[in-house]
XYZ file of C-alpha atoms in Angstrom:
122
model
C -33.881 28.227 -19.244
C -34.482 24.598 -18.577
C -32.720 22.577 -15.885
C -31.558 20.036 -18.475
C -29.428 22.731 -20.088
C -27.074 22.583 -17.133
C -27.056 18.803 -16.825
C -23.858 18.223 -18.880
C -21.927 20.796 -16.860
C -23.232 19.355 -13.611
C -22.286 15.816 -14.668
C -18.783 16.946 -15.663
C -18.309 18.711 -12.333
C -19.537 15.648 -10.438
C -17.151 13.377 -12.367
C -14.236 15.718 -11.675
C -15.080 15.836 -7.983
C -15.277 12.037 -7.831
C -11.858 11.736 -9.505
C -10.295 14.239 -7.097
C -11.767 12.449 -4.081
C -10.558 9.058 -5.341
C -7.040 10.418 -5.858
C -6.996 11.939 -2.374
C -8.241 8.697 -0.847
C -5.507 6.718 -2.673
C -2.862 9.172 -1.426
C -4.076 8.806 2.168
C -4.093 4.992 1.922
C -0.592 5.027 0.473
C 0.737 7.239 3.263
C -0.950 5.046 5.867
C 0.524 1.879 4.345
C 3.994 3.400 4.136
C 3.863 4.566 7.727
C 2.612 1.172 8.924
C 5.259 -0.724 6.947
C 8.046 1.583 8.143
C 7.937 -0.413 11.392
C 8.985 -3.500 9.380
C 11.836 -1.911 7.436
C 14.571 -2.528 10.060
C 13.748 -6.248 9.996
C 13.329 -6.413 6.213
C 16.763 -4.874 5.572
C 18.488 -7.087 8.139
C 19.099 -4.505 10.869
C 16.834 -6.245 13.405
C 17.021 -9.969 14.238
C 13.269 -10.448 14.719
C 9.949 -9.035 13.579
C 8.661 -6.447 16.051
C 5.119 -6.386 17.441
C 4.663 -2.926 15.906
C 5.578 -4.360 12.482
C 2.931 -7.057 12.883
C 0.327 -4.475 13.927
C 1.232 -2.445 10.851
C 0.876 -5.490 8.600
C -2.560 -6.130 10.074
C -3.571 -2.553 9.331
C -2.285 -2.830 5.758
C -4.037 -6.162 5.244
C -7.361 -4.579 6.190
C -6.889 -1.886 3.520
C -6.588 -4.154 0.468
C -10.155 -5.090 -0.466
C -9.689 -5.255 -4.246
C -6.867 -6.373 -6.538
C -6.379 -2.769 -7.640
C -6.081 -1.595 -4.025
C -3.651 -4.407 -3.182
C -1.500 -3.587 -6.213
C -1.440 0.099 -5.287
C -0.593 -0.684 -1.654
C 2.169 -3.029 -2.823
C 3.661 -0.208 -4.904
C 3.444 2.188 -1.950
C 5.199 -0.289 0.337
C 7.888 -0.977 -2.254
C 8.415 2.769 -2.563
C 8.810 2.993 1.229
C 11.446 0.242 1.277
C 13.354 1.853 -1.581
C 13.260 5.281 0.068
C 14.108 4.084 3.574
C 16.686 1.455 2.741
C 17.819 2.135 -0.787
C 15.969 -0.962 -1.949
C 17.980 -3.329 0.261
C 15.994 -6.354 1.382
C 17.475 -9.253 3.318
C 16.740 -12.490 1.423
C 13.602 -14.255 2.616
C 12.669 -11.762 5.305
C 9.881 -9.992 3.469
C 8.450 -13.242 2.136
C 8.191 -14.572 5.693
C 6.542 -11.524 7.284
C 2.964 -12.734 6.878
C 3.745 -16.079 8.516
C 5.848 -14.514 11.283
C 3.071 -12.079 12.126
C 0.227 -14.533 11.472
C -1.375 -11.954 9.173
C -3.055 -13.133 5.951
C -1.477 -10.711 3.511
C -0.202 -11.656 0.081
C 0.726 -8.354 -1.499
C 3.946 -7.434 0.300
C 6.798 -7.011 -2.216
C 9.488 -9.645 -1.670
C 12.354 -8.118 -3.661
C 13.378 -4.656 -4.898
C 12.240 -5.366 -8.462
C 8.911 -6.915 -7.425
C 6.165 -6.311 -10.006
C 3.186 -5.069 -8.000
C 0.948 -5.155 -11.075
C 0.895 -8.964 -10.742
C -0.773 -8.817 -7.311
C -4.237 -10.391 -7.285
């Protein structure tokens, strides 16, 4: 038996492993982003009068995670899911849009309204 006989099976197994690892990595990043943004939810929904330092730290952490447009879009969707789950989709007008400036964090993929289309994030 020649080693090349097993090459297709090996390649298929390697591709499957890569897909599983990528999915697990996405899941971990999503959980991390949701946990970090949870510190901002009280402000975003209007329950807190000001942005907390822990919210700003969380935004900084999230900002560091979005290297590509695909990652930023996925993180946006995860954050939007967090807001919808934690606050029923309520967002005080203008609060989410102003988070980056309030925290002095360069982040442009935070959803600004409950029906925000994260697939438009660059």
